[in-house]
Short mmCIF file of C-alpha atoms in Angstrom, two decimals:
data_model
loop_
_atom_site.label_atom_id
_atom_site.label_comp_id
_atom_site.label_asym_id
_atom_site.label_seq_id
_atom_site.Cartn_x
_atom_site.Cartn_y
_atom_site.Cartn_z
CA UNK B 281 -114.41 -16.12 54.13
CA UNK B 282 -111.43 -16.18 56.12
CA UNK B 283 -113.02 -14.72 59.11
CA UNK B 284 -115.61 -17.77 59.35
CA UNK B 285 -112.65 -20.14 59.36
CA UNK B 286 -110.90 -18.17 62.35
CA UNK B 287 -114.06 -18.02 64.21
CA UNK B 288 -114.72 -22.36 63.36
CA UNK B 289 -111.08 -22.46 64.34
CA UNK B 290 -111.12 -21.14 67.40
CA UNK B 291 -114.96 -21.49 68.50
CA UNK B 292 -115.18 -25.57 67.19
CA UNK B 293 -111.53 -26.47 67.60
CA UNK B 294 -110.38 -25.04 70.47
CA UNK B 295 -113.41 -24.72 72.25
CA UNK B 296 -113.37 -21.20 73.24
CA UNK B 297 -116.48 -19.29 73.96
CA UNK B 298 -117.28 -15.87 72.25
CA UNK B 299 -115.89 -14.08 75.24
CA UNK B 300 -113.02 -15.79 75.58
CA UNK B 301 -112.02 -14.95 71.33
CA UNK B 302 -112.66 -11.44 72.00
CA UNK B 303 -110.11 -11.32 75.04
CA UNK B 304 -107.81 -12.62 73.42
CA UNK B 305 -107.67 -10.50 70.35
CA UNK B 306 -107.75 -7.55 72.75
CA UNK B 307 -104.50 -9.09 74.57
CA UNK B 308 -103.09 -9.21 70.88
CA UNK B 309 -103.95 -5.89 69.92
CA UNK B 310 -102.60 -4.50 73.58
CA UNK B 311 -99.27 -6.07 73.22
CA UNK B 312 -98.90 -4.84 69.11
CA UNK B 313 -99.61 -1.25 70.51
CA UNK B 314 -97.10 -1.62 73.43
CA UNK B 315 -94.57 -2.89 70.68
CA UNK B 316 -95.30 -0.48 68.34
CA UNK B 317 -94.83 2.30 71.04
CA UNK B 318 -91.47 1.07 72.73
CA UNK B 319 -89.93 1.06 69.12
CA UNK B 320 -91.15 4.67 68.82
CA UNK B 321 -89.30 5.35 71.85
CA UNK B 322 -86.63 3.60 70.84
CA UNK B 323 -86.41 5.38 67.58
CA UNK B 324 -86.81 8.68 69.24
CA UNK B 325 -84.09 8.22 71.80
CA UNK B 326 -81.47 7.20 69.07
CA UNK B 327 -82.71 9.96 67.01
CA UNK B 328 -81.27 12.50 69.86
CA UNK B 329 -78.30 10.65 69.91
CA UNK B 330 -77.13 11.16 66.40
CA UNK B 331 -78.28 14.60 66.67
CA UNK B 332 -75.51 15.54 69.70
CA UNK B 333 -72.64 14.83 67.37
CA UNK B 334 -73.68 17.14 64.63
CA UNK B 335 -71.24 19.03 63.32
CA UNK B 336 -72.40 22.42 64.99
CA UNK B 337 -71.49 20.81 68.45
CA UNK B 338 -67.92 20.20 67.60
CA UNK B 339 -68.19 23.33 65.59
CA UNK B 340 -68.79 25.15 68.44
CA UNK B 341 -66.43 22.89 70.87
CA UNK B 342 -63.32 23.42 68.64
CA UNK B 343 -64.07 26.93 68.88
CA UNK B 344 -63.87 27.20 72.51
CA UNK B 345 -60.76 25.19 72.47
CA UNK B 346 -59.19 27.46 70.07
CA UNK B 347 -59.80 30.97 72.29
CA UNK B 348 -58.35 28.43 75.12
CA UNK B 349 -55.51 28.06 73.38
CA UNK B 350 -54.98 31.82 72.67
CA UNK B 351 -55.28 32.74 76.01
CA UNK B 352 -52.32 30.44 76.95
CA UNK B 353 -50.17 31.68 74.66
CA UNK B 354 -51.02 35.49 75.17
CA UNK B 355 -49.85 34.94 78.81
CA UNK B 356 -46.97 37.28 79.55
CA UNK B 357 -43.45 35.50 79.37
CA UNK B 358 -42.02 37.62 81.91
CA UNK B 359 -44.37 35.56 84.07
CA UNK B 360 -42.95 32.22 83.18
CA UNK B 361 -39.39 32.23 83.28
CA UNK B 362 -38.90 28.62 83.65
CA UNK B 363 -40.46 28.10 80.33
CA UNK B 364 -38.44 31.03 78.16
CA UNK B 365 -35.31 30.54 79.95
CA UNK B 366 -32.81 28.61 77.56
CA UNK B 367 -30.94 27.41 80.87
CA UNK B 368 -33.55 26.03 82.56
CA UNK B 369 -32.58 23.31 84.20
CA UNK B 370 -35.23 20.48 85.12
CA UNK B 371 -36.43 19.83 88.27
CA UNK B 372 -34.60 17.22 90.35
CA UNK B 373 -36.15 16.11 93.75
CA UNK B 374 -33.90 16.22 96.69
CA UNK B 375 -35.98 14.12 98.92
CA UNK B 376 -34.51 10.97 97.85
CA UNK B 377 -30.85 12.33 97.75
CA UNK B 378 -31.31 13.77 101.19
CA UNK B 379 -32.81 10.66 102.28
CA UNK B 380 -29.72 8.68 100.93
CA UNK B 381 -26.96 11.14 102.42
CA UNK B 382 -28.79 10.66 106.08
CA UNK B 383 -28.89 6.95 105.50
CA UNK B 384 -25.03 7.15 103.99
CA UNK B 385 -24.03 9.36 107.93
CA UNK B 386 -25.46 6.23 109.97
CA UNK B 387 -23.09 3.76 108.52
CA UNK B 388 -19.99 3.74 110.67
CA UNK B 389 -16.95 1.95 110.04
CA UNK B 390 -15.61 -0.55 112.26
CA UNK B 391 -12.22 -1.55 113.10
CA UNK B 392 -12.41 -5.53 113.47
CA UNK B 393 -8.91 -5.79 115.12
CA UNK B 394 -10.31 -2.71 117.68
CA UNK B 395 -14.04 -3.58 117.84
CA UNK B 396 -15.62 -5.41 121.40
CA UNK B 397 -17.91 -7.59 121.68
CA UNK B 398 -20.99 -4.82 122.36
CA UNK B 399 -19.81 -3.46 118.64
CA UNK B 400 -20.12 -7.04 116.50
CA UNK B 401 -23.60 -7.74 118.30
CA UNK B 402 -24.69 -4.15 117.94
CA UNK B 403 -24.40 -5.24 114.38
CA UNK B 404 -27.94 -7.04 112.64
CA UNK B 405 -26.96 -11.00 112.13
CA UNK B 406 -24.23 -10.86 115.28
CA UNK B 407 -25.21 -12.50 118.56
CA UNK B 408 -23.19 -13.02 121.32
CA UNK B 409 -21.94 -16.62 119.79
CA UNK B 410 -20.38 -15.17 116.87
CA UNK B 411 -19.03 -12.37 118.38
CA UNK B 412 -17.31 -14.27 120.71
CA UNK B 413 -16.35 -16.45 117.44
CA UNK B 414 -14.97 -13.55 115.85
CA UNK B 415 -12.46 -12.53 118.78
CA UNK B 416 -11.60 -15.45 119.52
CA UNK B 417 -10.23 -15.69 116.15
CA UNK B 418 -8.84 -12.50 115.84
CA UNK B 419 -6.63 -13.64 119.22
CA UNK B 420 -5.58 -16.89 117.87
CA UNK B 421 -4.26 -15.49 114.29
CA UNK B 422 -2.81 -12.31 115.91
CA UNK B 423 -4.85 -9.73 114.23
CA UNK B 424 -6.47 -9.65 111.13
CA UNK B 425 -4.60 -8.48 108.26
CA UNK B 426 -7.37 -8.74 105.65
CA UNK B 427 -11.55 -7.47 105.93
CA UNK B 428 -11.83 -10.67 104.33
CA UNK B 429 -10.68 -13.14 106.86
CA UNK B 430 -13.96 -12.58 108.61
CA UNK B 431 -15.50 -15.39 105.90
CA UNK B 432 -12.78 -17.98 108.06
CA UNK B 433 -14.93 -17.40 111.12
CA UNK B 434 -16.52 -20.46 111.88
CA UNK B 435 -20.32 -20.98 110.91
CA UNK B 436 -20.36 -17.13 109.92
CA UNK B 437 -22.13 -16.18 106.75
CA UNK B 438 -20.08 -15.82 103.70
CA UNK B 439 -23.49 -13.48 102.34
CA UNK B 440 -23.53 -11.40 105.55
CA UNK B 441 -19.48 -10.59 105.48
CA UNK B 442 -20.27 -9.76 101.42
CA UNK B 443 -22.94 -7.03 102.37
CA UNK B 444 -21.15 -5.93 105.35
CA UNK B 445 -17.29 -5.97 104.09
CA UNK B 446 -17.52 -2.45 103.12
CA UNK B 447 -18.19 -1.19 106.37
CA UNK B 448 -15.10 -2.63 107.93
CA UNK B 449 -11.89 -2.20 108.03
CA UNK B 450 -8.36 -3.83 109.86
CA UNK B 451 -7.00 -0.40 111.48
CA UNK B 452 -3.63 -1.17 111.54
CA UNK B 453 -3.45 -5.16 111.46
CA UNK B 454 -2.18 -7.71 113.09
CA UNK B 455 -1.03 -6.73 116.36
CA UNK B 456 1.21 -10.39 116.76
CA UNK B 457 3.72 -12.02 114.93
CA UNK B 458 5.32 -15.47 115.05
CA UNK B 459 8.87 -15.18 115.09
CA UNK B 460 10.30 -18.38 113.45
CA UNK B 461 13.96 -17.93 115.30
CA UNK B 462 12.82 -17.41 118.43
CA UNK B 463 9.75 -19.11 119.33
CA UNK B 464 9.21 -22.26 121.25
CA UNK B 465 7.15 -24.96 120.56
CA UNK B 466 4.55 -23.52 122.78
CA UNK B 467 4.51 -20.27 121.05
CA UNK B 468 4.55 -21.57 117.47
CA UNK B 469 1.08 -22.11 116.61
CA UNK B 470 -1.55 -20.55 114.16
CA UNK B 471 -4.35 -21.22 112.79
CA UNK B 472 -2.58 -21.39 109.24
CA UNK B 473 0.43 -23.95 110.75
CA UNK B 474 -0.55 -27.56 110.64
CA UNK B 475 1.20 -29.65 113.51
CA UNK B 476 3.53 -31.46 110.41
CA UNK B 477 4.70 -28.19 109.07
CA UNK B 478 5.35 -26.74 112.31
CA UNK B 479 7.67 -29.74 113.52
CA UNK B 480 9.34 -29.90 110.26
CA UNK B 481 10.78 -25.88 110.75
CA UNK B 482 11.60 -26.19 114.29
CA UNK B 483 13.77 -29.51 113.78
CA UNK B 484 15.43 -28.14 110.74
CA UNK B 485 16.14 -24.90 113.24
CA UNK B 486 17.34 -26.93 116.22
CA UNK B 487 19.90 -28.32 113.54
CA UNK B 488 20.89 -25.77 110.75
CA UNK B 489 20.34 -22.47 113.05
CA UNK B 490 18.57 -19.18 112.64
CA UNK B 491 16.51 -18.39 109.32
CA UNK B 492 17.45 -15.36 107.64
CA UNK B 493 14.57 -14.97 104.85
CA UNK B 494 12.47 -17.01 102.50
CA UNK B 495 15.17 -18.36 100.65
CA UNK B 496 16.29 -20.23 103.90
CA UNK B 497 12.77 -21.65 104.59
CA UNK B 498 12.34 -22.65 101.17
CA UNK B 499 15.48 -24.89 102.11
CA UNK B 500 13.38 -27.58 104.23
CA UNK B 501 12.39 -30.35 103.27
CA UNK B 502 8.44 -31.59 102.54
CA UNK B 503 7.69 -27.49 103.16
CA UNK B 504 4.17 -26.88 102.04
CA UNK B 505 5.23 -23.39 100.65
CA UNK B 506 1.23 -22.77 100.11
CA UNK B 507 0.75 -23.27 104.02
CA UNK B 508 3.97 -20.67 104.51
CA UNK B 509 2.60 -18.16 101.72
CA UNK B 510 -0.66 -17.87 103.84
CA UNK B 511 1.13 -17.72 107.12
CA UNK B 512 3.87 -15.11 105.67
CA UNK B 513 2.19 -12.00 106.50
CA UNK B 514 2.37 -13.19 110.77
CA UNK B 515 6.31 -14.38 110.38
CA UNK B 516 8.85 -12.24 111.42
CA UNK B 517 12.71 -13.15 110.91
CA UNK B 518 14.32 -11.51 113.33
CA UNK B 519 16.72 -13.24 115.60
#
């Protein structure tokens, strides 16, 4: 019954001819067998899967590992001292260390009341300017007494003369000093004496004589003593 209301289906209702039903069920059946096939296939190849992680496979692979192992350990300890020994001592690389002490030999130290002007540009972040900066300085204050008066160098770095103070050093200082009792107006200048305090110790010299120490300077009048501490290691009060 139902097979004479597929046929009227598809011969009155859709129009198709006899040949044209029997293709298509042959496409239908064709593509049901290649379905029915690939899932075979696909049953198959999960099949072998599941079968390569039986427990005779890792049966047999824990047993190799285990004669591995025993081999290892039957090795002969004579023939690995630096596993038995209760000193051993861990290996430290000396590539890095030698690498440091050859970089630690090229650092020389400079004397900045000695060095030229070919030693503060041979130095990176010194051109010609600042060197001639730096000793012209070095000539006005006499000498430097301190690594860091370097930062008092006009327009110089205050980050460079951080990462380079260690490399410097002042040799044996200042090489000129201002003696208060004997110099003339010409000679008494430094870059630490303003024009005020200057006048102020020479007139109270011209009229109340030689200084003998601090306690005499302290004795004039409007003295900046903060000016004078700065300024105390270039005064000498000799006569």
């Amino acid at each position: 019954m139902w097979k004479n209301k597929v046929h009227y289906y598809f011969r009155f209702i859709l129009g198709m001819t006899r040949s044209e039903i029997l293709g298509m069920l042959s496409l239908f059946i064709f593509l049901l067998l290649v379905d029915i096939f690939s899932r075979c296939m696909e049953y198959q190849s999960r099949q072998q899967v599941m079968d390569s992680f039986q427990p005779t496979y890792w049966t047999k692979t824990l047993i190799e590992m285990e004669k591995s192992n025993q081999r290892v350990y039957a090795y002969p300890k004579r023939n690995l001292p630096s596993v038995y020994k209760s000193n051993h001592q861990p290996y430290k690389s000396t590539l890095y260390s030698n690498a440091w002490k050859r970089e630690k030999k090229q650092v020389w130290q400079i004397d900045i009341n000695q060095a030229d002007s070919l030693a503060w540009i041979a130095l990176p972040g010194i051109g010609p300017a600042f060197a001639k900066r730096i000793l012209a300085y070095r000539e006005r204050l006499g000498g430097f007494h301190r690594v860091a008066q370097l930062k008092e160098v006009y327009g110089l770095d205050t980050l460079w003369a951080n990462q380079h103070i260690a490399q410097f050093h002042v040799g044996k200082g200042i090489f000129r000093y201002l003696y208060i009792n004997r110099a003339d107006w010409k000679e008494f200048r430094h870059p630490y004496l303003p024009y005020r305090q200057a006048n102020l110790v020479l007139n109270y010299r011209k009229q109340h004589g030689a200084f003998q120490n601090w306690e005499d300077l302290k004795k004039v009048q409007q003295l900046d003593e903060a000016v004078w501490q700065k300024l105390s290691p270039y005064l000498s009060f000799e006569p």
